[in-house]
Coordinates of C-alpha atoms and ligand atoms in Angstrom, one line a residue:
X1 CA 76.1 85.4 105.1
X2 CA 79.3 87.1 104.4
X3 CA 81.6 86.2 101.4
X4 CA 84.4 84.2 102.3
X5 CA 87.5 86.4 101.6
X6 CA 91.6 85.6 101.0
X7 CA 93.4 89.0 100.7
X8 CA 97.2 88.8 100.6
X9 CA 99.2 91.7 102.0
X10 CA 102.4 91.9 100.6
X11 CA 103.4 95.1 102.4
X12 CA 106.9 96.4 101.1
X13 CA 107.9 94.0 99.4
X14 CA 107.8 93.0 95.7
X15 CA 109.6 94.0 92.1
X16 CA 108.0 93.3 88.8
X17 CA 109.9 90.3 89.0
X18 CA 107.6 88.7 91.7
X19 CA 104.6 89.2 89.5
X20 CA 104.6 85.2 88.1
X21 CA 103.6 84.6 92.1
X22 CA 100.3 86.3 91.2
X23 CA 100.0 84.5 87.8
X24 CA 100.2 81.4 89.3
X25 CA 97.9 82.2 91.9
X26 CA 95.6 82.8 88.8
X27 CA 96.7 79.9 87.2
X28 CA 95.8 77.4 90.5
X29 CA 91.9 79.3 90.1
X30 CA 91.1 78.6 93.3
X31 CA 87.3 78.7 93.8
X32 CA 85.3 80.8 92.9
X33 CA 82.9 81.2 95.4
X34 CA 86.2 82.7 97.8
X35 CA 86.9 86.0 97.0
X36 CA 90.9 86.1 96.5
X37 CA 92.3 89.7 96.6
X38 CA 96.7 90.2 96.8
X39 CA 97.3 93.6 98.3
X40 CA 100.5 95.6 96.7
X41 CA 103.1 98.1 96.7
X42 CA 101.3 101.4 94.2
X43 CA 104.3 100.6 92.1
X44 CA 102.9 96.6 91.2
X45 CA 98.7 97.5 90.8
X46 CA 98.7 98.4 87.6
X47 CA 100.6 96.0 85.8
X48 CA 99.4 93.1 88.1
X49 CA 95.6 94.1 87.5
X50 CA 96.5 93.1 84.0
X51 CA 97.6 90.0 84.4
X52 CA 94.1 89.2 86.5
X53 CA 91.9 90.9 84.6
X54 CA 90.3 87.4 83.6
X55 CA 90.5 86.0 86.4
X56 CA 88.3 86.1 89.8
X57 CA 91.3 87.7 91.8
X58 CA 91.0 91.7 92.7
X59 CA 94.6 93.4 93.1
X60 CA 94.2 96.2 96.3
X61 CA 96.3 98.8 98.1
X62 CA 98.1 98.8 101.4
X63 CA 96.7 102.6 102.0
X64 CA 94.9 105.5 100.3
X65 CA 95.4 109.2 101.3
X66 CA 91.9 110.7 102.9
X67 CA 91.8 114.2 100.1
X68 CA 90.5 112.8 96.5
X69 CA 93.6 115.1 95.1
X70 CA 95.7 118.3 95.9
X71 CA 99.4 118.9 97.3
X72 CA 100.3 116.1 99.2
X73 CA 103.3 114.8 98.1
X74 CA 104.3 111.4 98.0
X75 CA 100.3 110.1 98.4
X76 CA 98.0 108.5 96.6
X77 CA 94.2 109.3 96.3
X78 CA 91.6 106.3 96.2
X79 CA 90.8 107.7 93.1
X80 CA 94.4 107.0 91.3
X81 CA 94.1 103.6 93.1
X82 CA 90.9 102.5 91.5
X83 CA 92.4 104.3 87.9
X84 CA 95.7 102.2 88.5
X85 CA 93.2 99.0 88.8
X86 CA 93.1 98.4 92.6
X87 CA 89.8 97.1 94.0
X88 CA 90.4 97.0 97.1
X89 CA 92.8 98.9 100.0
X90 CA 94.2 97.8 103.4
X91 CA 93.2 100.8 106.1
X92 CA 94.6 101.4 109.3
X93 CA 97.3 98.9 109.3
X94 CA 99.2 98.2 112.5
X95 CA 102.0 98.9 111.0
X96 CA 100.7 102.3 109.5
X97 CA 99.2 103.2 112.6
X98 CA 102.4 103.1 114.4
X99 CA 105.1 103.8 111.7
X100 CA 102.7 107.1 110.6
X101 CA 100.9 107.9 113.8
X102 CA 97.8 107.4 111.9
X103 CA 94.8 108.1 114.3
X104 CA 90.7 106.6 114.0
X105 CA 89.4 109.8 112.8
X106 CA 92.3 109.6 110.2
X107 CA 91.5 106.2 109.6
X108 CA 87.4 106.9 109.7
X109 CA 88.1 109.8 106.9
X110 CA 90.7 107.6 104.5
X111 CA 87.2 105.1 104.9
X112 CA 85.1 107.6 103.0
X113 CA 87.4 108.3 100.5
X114 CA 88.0 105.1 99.6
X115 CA 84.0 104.3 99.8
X116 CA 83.6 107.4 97.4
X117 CA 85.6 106.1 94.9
X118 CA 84.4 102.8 95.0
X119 CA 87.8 100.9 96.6
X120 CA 86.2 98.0 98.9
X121 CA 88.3 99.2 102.3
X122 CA 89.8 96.3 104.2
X123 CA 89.7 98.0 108.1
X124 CA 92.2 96.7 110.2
X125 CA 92.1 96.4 113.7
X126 CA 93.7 94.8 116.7
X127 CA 95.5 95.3 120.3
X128 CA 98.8 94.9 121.7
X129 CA 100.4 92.4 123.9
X130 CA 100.0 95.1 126.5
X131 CA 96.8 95.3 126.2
X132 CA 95.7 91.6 125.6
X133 CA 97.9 90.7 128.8
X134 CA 95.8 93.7 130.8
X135 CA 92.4 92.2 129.7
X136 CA 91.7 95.6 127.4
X137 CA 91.6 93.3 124.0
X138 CA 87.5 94.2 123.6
X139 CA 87.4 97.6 125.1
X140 CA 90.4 98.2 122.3
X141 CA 89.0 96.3 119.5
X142 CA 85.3 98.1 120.3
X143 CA 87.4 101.4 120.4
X144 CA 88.8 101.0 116.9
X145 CA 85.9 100.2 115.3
X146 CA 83.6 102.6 116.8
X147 CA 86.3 105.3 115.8
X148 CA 86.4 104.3 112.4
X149 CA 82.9 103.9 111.9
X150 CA 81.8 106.8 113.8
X151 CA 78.8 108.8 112.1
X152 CA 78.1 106.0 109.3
X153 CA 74.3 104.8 108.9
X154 CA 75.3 101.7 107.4
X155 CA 78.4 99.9 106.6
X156 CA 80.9 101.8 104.4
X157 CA 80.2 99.8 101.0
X158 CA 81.4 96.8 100.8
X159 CA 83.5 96.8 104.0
X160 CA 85.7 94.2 105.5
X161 CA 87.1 93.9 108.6
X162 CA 90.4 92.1 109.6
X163 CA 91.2 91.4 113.3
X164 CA 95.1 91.3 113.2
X165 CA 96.2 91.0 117.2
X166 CA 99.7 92.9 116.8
X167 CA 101.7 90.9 118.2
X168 CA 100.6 87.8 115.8
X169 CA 101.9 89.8 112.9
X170 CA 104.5 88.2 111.7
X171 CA 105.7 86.6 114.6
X172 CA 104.8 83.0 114.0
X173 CA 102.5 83.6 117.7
X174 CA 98.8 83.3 116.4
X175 CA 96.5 84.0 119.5
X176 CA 94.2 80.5 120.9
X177 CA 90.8 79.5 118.7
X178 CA 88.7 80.9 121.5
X179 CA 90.6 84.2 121.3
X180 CA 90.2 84.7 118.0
X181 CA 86.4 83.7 118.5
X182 CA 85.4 85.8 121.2
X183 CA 86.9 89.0 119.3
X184 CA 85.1 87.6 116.4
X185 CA 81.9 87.0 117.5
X186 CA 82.4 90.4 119.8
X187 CA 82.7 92.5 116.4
X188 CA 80.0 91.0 114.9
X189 CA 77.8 91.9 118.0
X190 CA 79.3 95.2 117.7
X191 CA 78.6 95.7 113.8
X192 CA 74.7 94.2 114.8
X193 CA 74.2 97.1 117.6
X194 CA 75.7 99.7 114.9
X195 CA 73.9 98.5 111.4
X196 CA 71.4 95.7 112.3
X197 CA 71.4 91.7 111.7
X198 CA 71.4 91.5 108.2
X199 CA 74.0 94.5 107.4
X200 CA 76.7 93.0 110.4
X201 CA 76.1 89.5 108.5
X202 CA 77.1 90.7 105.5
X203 CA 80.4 92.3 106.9
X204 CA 83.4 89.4 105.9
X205 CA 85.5 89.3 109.3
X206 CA 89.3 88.0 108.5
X207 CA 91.5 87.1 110.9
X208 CA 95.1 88.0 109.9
X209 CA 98.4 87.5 112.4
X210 CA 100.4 84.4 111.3
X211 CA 97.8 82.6 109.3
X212 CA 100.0 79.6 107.5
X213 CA 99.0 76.3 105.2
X214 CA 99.4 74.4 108.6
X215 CA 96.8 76.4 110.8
X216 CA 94.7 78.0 108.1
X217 CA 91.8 75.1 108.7
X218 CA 91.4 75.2 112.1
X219 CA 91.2 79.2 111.9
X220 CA 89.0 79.2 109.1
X221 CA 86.4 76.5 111.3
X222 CA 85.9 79.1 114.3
X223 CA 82.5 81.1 113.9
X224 CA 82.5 84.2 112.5
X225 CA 85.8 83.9 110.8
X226 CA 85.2 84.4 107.3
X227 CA 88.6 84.8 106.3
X228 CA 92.1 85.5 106.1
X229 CA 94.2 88.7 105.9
X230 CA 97.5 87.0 105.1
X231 CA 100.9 88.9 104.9
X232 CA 104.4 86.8 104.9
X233 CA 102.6 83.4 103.1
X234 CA 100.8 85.5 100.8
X235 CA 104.2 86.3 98.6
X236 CA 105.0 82.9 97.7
X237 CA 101.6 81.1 95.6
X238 CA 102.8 77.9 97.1
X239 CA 102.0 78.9 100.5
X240 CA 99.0 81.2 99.8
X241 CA 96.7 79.1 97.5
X242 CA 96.4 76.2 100.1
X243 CA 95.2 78.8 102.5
X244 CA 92.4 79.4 100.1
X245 CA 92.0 75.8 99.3
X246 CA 91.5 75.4 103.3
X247 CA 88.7 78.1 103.3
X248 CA 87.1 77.0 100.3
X249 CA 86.6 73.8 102.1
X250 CA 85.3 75.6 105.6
Ligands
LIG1 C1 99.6 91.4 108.1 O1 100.6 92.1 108.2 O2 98.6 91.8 107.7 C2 99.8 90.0 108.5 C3 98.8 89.3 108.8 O3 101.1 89.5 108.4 P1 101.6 88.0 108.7 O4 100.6 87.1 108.0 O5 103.0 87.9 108.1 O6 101.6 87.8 110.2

């Protein structure tokens, strides 16, 4: 069975300032047996992996660069990542694959990277309103994972994937229960045919687009949802810890 995983994405947003969310979120220790990770602007790991350094909450990235160093200017290796205190790191973002044109064999290589250096990689994927509304939502999801994954034996260590239909992002639209489960259950097929039963059970599947205290429940009870990839209610801990209270009770 896969861990049950919460992982906050704060994208760019955040100060110093908003670090007492994160202390609170440690305060409220959720359970233990949900894995709880907050996602954050490079300039927030380091002093936020301090504050949770007893505590079972891992601080991630939103991105890691695909080189482990070298002149690239304004990037960030996995390697400074995990130094900075990061444990995990958001890949292939919507948002990064359209505001930086970042491609699957990009994607596929920042993978690696962050596997070599021991960052647990949190692989996004997910379609567009064009393509859910032309009945491409598989063929798309099955694309992006097969380019990512492409040339692997096994799983990347410790991977994750997050199912984030685009047009659920931050929108307040979150896609039917039986959407989110066939995509589900389709990547879980998908990760079986690639790495075998045991390995694709392993694999936590999150479903992120819109996921609020009011609809986290029902989300988390679909099969084959083993968590939550949340952005906008992941700032505030008021919002995000009863989304982990609501899979801790799935
Ligand atoms: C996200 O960007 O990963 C996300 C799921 O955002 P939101 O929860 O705000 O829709």
């Amino acid at each position: 069975m896969a861990h049950k995983l919460a992982a906050g994405n704060w994208k760019m947003n955040g100060t110093r300032a908003d670090l007492g969310q994160i202390m609170a979120l440690a305060a409220a220790h959720p359970d233990p047996a949900v894995d709880i990770s907050v996602c954050l602007p490079a300039t927030l790991i380091s002093e936020a992996a301090q504050h949770v350094a007893d505590h079972p909450i891992t601080i991630g990235a939103q991105d890691c660069h695909s080189a482990g160093s070298g002149a690239h200017t304004g990037d960030i290796a996995a390697q400074q990542l995990l130094d900075a205190g990061a444990r995990d790191v958001i890949l292939g973002h919507s948002e990064r694959r359209t505001d930086h044109g970042e491609d699957d064999a990009l994607i596929r290589a920042k993978l690696v990277a962050a596997g070599d250096a021991g960052l647990r990689p949190i692989l996004c994927v997910g379609e567009s309103l064009a393509e859910r509304d032309a009945g491409r939502t598989l063929e798309r999801i099955g694309a992006q994972i097969d380019g990512a994954l492409e040339g692997s034996d096994g799983p990347p260590s410790a991977l994750v994937i997050a199912y984030e239909p685009i047009w659920a992002i931050g929108t307040g639209r979150t896609p039917s229960l039986d959407q989110i489960g066939e995509v589900h259950d389709f990547m879980r097929e998908q990760l079986k045919a690639r790495y075998g039963d045991t390995a694709a059970a392993a694999v936590p599947l999150l479903y992120g687009g819109s996921v609020k205290p009011g609809n986290a429940a029902e989300i988390f009870g679909v099969p084959n949802v083993d968590g939550a990839l949340v952005g906008g209610a992941s700032l505030k801990e008021s919002d995000f810890t009863p989304i982990i209270t609501a899979l801790s009770a799935s």
